Each structure stands twice: as structure tokens, then as C-alpha cells.
Short mmCIF file of C-alpha atoms in Angstrom, two decimals:
data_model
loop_
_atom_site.label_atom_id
_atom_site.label_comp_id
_atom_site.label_asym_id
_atom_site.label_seq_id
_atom_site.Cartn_x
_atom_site.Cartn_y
_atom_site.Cartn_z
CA UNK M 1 256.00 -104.10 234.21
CA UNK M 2 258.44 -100.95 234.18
CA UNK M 3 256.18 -98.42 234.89
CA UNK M 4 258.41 -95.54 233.28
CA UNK M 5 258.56 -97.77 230.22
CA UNK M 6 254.82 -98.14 230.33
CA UNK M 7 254.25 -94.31 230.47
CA UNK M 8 257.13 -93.53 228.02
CA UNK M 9 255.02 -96.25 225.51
CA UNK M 10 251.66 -94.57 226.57
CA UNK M 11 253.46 -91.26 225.62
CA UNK M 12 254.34 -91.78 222.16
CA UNK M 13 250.99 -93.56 221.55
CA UNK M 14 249.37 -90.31 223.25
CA UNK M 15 251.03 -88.25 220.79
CA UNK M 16 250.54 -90.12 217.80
CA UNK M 17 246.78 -89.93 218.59
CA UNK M 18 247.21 -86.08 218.93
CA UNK M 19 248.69 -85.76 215.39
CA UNK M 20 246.02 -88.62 214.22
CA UNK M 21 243.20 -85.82 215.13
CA UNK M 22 245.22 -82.46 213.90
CA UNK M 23 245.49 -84.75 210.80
CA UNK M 24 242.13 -85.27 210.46
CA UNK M 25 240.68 -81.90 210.74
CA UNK M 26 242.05 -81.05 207.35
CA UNK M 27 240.21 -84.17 206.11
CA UNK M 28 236.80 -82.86 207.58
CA UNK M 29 237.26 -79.93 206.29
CA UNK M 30 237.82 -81.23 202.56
CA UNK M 31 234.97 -83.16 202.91
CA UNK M 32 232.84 -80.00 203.26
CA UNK M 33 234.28 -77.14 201.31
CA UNK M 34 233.47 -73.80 200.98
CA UNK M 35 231.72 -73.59 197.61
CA UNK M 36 229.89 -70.39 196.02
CA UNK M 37 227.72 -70.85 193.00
CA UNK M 38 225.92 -67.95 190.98
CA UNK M 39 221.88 -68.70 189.92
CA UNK M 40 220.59 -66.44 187.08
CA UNK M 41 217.13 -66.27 186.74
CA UNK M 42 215.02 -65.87 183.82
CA UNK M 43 212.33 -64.04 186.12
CA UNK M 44 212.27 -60.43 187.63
CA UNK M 45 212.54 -60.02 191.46
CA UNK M 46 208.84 -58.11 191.06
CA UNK M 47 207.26 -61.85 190.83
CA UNK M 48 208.21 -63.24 194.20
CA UNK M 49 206.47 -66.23 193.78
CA UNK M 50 208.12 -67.42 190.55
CA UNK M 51 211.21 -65.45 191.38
CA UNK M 52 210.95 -67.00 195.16
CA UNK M 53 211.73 -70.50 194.05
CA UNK M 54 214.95 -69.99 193.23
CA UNK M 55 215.53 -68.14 196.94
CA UNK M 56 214.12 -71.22 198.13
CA UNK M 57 216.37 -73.60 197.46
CA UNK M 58 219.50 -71.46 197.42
CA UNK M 59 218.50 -70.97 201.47
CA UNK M 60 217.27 -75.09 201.92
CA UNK M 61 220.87 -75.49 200.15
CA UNK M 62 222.63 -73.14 202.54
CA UNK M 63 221.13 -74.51 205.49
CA UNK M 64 221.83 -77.91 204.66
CA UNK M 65 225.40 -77.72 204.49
CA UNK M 66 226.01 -75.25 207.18
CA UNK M 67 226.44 -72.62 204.97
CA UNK M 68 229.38 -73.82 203.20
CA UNK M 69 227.29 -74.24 200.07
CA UNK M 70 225.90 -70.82 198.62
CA UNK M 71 224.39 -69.96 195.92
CA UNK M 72 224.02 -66.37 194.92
CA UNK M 73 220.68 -65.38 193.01
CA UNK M 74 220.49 -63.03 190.51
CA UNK M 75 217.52 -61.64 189.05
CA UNK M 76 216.77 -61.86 184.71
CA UNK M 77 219.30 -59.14 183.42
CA UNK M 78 221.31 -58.88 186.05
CA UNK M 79 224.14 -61.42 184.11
CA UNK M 80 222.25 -62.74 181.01
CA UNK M 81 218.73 -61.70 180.08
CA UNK M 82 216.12 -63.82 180.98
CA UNK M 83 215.63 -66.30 177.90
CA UNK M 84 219.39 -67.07 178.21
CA UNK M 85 219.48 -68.61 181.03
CA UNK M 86 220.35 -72.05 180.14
CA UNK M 87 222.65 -70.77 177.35
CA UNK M 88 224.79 -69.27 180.38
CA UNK M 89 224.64 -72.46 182.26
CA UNK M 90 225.93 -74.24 179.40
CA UNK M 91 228.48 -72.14 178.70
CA UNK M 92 229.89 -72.18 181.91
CA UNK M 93 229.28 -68.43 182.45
CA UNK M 94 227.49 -69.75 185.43
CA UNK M 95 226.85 -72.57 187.43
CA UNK M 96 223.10 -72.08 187.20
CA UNK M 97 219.77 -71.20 186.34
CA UNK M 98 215.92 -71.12 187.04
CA UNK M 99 214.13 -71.04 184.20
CA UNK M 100 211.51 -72.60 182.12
CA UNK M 101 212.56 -75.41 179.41
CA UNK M 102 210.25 -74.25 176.74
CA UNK M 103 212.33 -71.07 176.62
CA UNK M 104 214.91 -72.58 174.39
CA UNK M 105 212.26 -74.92 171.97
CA UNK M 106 214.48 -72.90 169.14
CA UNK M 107 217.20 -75.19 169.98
CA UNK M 108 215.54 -78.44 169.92
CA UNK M 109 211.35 -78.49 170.03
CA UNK M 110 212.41 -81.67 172.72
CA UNK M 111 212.73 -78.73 175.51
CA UNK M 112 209.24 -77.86 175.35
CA UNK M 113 208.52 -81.24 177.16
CA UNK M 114 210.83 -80.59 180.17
CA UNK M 115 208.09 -77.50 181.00
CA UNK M 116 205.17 -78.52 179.53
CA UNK M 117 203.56 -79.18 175.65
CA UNK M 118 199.80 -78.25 174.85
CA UNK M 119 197.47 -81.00 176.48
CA UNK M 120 200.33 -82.63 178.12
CA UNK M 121 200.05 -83.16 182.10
CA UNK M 122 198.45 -81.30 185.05
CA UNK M 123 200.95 -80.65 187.68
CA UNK M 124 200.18 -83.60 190.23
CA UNK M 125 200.77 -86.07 186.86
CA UNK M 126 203.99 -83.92 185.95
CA UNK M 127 205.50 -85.13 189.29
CA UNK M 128 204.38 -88.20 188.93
CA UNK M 129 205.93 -89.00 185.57
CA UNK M 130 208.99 -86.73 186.33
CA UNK M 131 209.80 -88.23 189.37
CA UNK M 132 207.96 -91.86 189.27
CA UNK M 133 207.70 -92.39 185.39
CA UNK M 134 210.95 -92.12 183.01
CA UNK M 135 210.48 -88.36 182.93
CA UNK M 136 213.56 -86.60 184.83
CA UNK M 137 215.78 -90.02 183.12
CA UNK M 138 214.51 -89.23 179.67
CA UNK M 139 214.20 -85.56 180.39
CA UNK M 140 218.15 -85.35 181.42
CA UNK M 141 219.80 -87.86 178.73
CA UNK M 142 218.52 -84.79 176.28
CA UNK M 143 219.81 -82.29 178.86
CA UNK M 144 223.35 -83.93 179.06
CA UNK M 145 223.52 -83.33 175.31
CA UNK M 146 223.81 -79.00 175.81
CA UNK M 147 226.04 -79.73 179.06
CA UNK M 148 223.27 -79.33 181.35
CA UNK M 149 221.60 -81.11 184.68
CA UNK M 150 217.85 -80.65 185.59
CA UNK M 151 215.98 -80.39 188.71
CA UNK M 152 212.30 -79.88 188.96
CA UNK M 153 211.96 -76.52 191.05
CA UNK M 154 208.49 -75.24 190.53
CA UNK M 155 205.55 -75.46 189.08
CA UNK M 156 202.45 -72.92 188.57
CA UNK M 157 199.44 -75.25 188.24
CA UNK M 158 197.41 -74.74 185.31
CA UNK M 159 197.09 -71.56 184.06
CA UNK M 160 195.07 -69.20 182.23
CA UNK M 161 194.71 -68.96 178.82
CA UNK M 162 196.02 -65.27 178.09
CA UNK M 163 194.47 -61.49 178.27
CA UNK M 164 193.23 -60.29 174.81
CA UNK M 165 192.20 -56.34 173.63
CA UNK M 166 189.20 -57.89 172.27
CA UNK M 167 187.00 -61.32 172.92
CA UNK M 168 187.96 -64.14 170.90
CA UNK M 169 184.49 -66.56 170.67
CA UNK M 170 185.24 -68.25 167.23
CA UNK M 171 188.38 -70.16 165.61
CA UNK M 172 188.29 -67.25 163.19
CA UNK M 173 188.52 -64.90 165.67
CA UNK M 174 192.65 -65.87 166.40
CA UNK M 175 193.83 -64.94 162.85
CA UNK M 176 196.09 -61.93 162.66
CA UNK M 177 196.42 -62.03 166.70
CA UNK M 178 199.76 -61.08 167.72
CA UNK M 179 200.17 -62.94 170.93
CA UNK M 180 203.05 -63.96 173.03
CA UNK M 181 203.20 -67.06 173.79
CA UNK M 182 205.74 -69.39 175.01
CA UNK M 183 206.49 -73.08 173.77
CA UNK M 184 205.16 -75.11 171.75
CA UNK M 185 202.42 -73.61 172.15
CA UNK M 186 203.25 -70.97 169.51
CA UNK M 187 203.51 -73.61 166.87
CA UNK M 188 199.86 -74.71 167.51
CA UNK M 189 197.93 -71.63 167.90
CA UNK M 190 200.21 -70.43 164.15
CA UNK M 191 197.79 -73.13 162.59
CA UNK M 192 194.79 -71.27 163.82
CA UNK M 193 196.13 -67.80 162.66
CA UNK M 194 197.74 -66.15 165.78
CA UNK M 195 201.37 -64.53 165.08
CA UNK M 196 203.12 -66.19 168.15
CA UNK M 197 206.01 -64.08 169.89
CA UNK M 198 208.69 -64.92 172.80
CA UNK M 199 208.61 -62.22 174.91
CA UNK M 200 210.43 -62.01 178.37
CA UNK M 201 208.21 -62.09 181.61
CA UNK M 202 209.41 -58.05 182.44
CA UNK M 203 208.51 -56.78 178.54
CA UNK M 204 204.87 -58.18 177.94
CA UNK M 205 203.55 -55.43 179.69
CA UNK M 206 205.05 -51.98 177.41
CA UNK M 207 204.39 -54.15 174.33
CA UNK M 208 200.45 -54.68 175.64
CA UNK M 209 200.00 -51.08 175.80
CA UNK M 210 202.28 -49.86 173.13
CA UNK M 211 200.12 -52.42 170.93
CA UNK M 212 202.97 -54.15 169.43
CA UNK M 213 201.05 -56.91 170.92
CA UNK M 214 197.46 -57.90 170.73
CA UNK M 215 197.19 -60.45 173.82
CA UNK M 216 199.25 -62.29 176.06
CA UNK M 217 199.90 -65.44 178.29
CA UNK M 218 202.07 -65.29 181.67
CA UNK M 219 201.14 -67.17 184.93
CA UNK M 220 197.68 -67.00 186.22
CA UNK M 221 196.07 -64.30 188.38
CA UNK M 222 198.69 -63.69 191.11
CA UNK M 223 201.33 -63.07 188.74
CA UNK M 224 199.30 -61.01 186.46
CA UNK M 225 198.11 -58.48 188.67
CA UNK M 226 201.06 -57.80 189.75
CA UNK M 227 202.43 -57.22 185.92
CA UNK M 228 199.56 -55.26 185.36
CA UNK M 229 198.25 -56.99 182.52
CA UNK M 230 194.63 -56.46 183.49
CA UNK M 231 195.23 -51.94 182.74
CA UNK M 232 195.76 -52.84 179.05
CA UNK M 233 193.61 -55.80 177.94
CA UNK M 234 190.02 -56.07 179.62
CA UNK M 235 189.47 -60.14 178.37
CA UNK M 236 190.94 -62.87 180.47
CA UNK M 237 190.54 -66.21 179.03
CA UNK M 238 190.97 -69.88 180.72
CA UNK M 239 192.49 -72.45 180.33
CA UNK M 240 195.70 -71.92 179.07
CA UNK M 241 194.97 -75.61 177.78
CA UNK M 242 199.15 -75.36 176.64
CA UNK M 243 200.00 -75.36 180.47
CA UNK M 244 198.32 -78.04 182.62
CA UNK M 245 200.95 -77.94 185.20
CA UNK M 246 204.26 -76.59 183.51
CA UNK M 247 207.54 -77.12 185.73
CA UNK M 248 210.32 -74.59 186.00
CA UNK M 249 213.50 -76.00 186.28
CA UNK M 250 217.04 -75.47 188.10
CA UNK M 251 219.82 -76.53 185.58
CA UNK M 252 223.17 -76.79 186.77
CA UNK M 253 226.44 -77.11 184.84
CA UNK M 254 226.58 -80.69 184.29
CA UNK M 255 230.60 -80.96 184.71
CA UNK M 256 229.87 -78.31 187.40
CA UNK M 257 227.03 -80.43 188.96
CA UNK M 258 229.28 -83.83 188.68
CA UNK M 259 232.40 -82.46 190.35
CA UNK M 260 230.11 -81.40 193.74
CA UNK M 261 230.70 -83.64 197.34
CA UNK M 262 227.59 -86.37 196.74
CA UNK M 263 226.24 -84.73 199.99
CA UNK M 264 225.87 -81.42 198.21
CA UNK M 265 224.70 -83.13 195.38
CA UNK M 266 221.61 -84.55 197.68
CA UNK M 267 221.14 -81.24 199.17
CA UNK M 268 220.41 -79.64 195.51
CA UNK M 269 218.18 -82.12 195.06
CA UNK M 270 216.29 -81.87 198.04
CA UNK M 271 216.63 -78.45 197.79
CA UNK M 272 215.08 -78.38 194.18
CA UNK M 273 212.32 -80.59 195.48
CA UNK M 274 211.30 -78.29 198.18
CA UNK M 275 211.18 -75.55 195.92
CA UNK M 276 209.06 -77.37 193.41
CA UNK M 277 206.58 -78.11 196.01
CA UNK M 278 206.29 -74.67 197.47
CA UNK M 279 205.33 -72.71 194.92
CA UNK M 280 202.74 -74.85 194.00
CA UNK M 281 201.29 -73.86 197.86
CA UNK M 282 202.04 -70.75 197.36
CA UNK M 283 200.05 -70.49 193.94
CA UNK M 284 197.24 -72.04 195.20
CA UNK M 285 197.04 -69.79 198.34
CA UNK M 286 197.64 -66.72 196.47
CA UNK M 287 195.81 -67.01 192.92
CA UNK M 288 192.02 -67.39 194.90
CA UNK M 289 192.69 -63.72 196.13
CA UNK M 290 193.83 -62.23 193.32
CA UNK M 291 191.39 -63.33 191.01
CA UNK M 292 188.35 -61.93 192.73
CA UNK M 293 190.80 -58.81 193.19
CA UNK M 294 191.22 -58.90 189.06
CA UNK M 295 187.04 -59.18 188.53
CA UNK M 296 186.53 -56.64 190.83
CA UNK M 297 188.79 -54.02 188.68
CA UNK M 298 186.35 -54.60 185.75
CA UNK M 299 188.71 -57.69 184.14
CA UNK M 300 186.57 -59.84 182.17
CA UNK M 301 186.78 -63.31 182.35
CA UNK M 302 186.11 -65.70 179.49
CA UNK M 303 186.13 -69.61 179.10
CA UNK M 304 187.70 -70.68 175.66
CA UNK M 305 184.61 -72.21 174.12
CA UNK M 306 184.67 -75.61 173.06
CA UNK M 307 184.91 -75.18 169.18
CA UNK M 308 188.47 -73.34 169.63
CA UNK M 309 189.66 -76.18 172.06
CA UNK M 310 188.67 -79.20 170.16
CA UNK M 311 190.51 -76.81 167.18
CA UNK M 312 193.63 -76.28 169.01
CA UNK M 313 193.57 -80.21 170.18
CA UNK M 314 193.67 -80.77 166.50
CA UNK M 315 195.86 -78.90 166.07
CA UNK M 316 198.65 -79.80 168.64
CA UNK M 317 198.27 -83.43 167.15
CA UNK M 318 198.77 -82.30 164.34
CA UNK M 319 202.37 -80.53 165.48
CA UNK M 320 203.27 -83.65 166.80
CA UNK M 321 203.28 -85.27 164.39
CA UNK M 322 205.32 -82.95 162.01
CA UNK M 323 207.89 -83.49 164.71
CA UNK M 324 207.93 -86.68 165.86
CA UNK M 325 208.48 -87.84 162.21
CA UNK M 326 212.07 -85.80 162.58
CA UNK M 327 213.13 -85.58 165.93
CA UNK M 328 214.09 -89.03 167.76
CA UNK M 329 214.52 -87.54 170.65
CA UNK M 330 211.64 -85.73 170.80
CA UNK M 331 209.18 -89.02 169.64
CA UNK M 332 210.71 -91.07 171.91
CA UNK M 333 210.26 -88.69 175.46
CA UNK M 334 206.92 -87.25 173.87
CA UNK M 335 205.42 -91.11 173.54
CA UNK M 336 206.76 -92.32 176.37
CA UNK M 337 204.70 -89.04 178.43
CA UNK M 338 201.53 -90.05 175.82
CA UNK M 339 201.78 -93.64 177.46
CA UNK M 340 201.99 -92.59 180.72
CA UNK M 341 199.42 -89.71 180.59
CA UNK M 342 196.55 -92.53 179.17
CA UNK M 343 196.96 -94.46 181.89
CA UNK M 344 197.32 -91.62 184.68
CA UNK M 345 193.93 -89.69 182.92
CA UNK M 346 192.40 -93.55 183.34
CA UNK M 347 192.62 -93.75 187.22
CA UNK M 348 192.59 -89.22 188.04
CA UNK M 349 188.63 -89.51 186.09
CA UNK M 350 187.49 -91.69 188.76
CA UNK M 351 189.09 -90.16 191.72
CA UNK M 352 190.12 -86.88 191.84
CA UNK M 353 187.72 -85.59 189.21
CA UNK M 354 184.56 -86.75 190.51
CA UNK M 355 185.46 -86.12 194.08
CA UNK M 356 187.14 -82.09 192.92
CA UNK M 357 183.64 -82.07 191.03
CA UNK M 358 181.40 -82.97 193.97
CA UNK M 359 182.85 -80.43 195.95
CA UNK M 360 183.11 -77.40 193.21
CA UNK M 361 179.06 -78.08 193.21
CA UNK M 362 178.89 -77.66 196.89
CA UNK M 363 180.94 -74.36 196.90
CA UNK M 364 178.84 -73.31 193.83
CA UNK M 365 175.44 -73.75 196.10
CA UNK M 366 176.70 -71.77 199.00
CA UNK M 367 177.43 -74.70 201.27
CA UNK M 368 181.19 -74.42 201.60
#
């Protein structure tokens, strides 16, 4: 074999494998490009927790894709207020939100099931059916029609059932009580005599002690403290039996959403799925504290008595039913959860009930 032939051969091939890889680095790089995303929230920075989950998955995002994925979070206000949101996601004036689907039941009543509906699913059944069950398919063919995506990122647990200026202890005792309330949940107590309002997180508090309110519904205890609630009405009632275990969501522009790399798309996801789980650990670590904090202060706490349950039960059916016979898309999400729910409630009353049970008595006797 010539050998200068041989290395004059080797040569060329040498330097088409150079160009080959100088080539290719362009190709990488398209692969994973630098993309920037704004988040508005519908909650103020002051509530870390419920503000926190949208942090949370804007850093799990970040760090997933080496940083070339950001998204930028904004507080409620700082672009949109707070109960627009999802109108700004739709719109395109951003590429997304964190927010609660209830927010937006004046659209369509079928967003009220995306968070929760009164008597719908505790938050371990809520991921089940969401991410198990038809829930996030069902959930996001009604999305799709406003232009939207949604991710499950957060949820609160069950929580309590409002703070009042004075005790409510009969069905009677709701009429003429100007309360704000969020969801569905407005339509049901209306039949009992409450004048439901839609007030953002950041203004309950002024309209508590200005009185342009009578009582109010948030979070739970964490979250309330911090607002303050507790200064302004002494009566804290439980369970807010219209939020078993509602879910705030992360929508994303759908067009927005469908245009990502699929590896960014999995890193939303994931992202989203972290975030959903976390504040649920963080609830639970931080609402023990602050409730014995809250009784301590003088706060009153009050179970809703069984006459006004059974009465709001009614009730709620009763909405359902006013809806279902005009919404298809609500009847056909809203039975499908109804299905699912009677056979989840079947198996949770001989597990996790009777074992959470067992144990609440042994705490209650001084043994834990």
C-alpha cells in the first residue's frame, strides 16, 4: 500500500470527521435552546407556601435542563391581578400561570372540578383520579377549549370551613352572611342564605375589618395566620366540607406548551408533579403549629354541626343537578369523578379511616 496515499486518504477522512463534529454542535445546541417563560401567579409572595409552589417547579424546571429552561415568577398583580391568571395564559400575554381552577367557574361552572366541587375528593383521591382515573384526560379536553394545558401543582389538604364575626350553630344562622367564598361553593351555600363573594387571596383581610364582609374562607391555619384573619373574626369553623383536597394548577399556553422540545415538556411535568407533592408536606408540617398558635391568641374554633352539613349536602346535589341538566361537559367529568369517588370512599372506609381513627384515639388519650 502507498503509504503517502494512505495518509493523504486518512487526511481527508480526518477532516471530514472534524467538520462532522463542528457540524454537530449546532445540532446539540438546537436540541436544547435557551427558552424564558413568564409564570403569573394568582397568590401574593406573603403566602410562601401557596406562593412557593410555583418557585418550585420553576427551579426543578431550571435544574433539569441545565438552566436553559427558565421560568420567571411573578407574584398576583405584578402582570395581571390574581383571578386573571388563566385569562393571561390564554391570551398569550403569558406563557403561564399558578392558580386555582375554580377561579374562573364564571366562564364555565366545569372549572370548578379541575380544583375541587363541595363533597368532591380528599387530596390522596384527587391524585388518584387526576393522575390514575380519567381526571387530568377529561380535565384537559375542557382546558384545550380556552387554549390552555393543565398540570397538577399543589394541593392544600382539606381545609377549614371559614372565620365568621359571629357563631353560626343553625341553617338559619347563614342567611344574610356576606362571605367570600370561592367555587362552586358559592352557589351552594346561596341556597342556604349566605351572599357569596370572589375575593382575591391579598383583599379578604381590609374587607374583614372594614365589614364589607361578614366571614371568610382561605387555606387552613398556616395560611391564615399569616393573613391575619384571626384579628378580625374570633370563630373558626371546620371543615370547609367544599375543599376536601382542592388542587392548584400550572396552565401553560397550550400552542405555547405544544411547540416546547418533548424533553422540556417532561421536565414541566415532573416539575409540576414535584410541586404538587410538596406543598402537601409542607401543609401538613406547618398547619399543626399554627393552629395551636391560632387557639392560643383567643381564636375560637367551631365544628359545623351536623344539621348545616347534611343541609349544605343537600344542597350541593341539588346544584348539580341544575347543571348537569345544561352543561355536557360539566355532567360528563362531574359523573365520571361521582363514579370514581364511590368506589375510592368503598375501599379508604376500611383502610385509612379506621387505621387514621385508631390512632387519633391514641393521641387523644395521651399515648402518642
Amino acid at each position: 500500500m502507498d503509504r503517502r496515499s494512505f495518509i493523504k486518504k486518512a487526511g481527508v477522512a480526518g477532516a471530514g470527521a472534524a467538520a462532522s463534529t463542528v457540524l454537530a454542535a449546532p445540532a446539540i445546541a438546537q436540541g436544547a435552546p435557551k427558552v424564558t417563560w413568564r409564570l403569573t401567579s394568582s397568590f401574593p409572595k406573603s403566602l410562601d407556601t401557596i406562593y412557593g409552589g410555583a418557585d418550585d417547579l420553576a427551579k426543578h424546571v431550571s435544574e433539569a435542563t441545565d438552566g436553559n429552561f427558565q421560568i420567571q415568577v411573578f407574584a398576583a398583580g405584578e402582570i395581571v391581578p390574581g383571578l386573571q391568571a388563566a385569562d393571561a395564559v390564554s391570551a398569550g400575554t403569558v406563557e403561564m400561570c399558578h392558580t386555582c381552577s375554580y377561579y374562573y367557574v364564571g366562564k364555565d361552572p366545569t372549572f370548578a372540578i379541575g380544583t375541587a366541587i363541595p363533597f368532591g375528593l380528599n387530596a390522596r383521591l384527587t391524585n388518584a383520579w387526576f393522575y390514575e382515573g380519567n381526571g387530568n384526560t377529561l380535565m384537559n379536553e375542557f382546558y384545550a377549549t380556552h387554549g390552555i394545558v393543565g398540570f397538577l401543582a399543589g394541593n392544600t389538604g382539606a381545609q377549614m370551613g371559614g372565620w365568621f364575626r359571629k357563631e353560626i350553630n343553625t341553617v338559619d344562622d347563614f342567611k344574610g352572611v356576606k362571605m367570600r367564598i370561592a367555587g362552586l361553593a358559592g352557589r351552594v351555600v346561596e341556597k342556604l342564605g349566605v351572599v357569596p363573594q370572589q375575593i382575591p387571596g391579598g383583599d379578604i383581610y381590609p374587607a374583614l375589618e372594614k365589614g364589607t364582609i361578614d366571614a371568610a374562607e382561605w387555606v387552613g391555619p398556616y395560611d391564615d395566620q399569616k393573613l391575619g384573619f384571626n384579628k378580625v373574626a374570633p370563630y373558626y369553623y371546620y371543615p370547609a366540607f367544599w375543599e376536601g383536597g382542592p388542587v392548584i394548577h400550572a396552565f401553560a399556553n397550550k400552542e405555547k406548551f405544544e411547540g416546547l422540545p418533548a424533553g422540556y415538556q417532561a421536565a414541566l411535568r415532573d416539575a409540576c408533579a414535584f410541586a404538587n407533592t410538596n406543598m402537601m408536606a409542607k401543609y401538613d408540617l406547618k398547619n399543626p403549629k399554627a393552629i395551636k398558635e391560632l387557639v392560643a391568641a383567643g381564636t375560637q374554633l367551631r365544628p359545623y354541626s351536623q344539621e348545616i352539613l347534611e343541609a349544605c349536602f343537600n344542597a350541593a346535589t341539588e346544584v348539580y343537578a341544575e347543571i348537569t341538566a345544561s352543561n355536557e361537559a360539566f355532567k360528563k367529568i362531574y359523573e365520571d369523578q361521582v363514579a370514581f369517588k364511590r368506589e375510592a370512599y368503598l375501599w379508604m372506609q376500611l383502610s385509612e379511616y379506621t387505621y387514621d381513627t385508631f390512632m387519633m384515639m391514641q393521641q387523644r388519650a395521651g399515648k402518642l
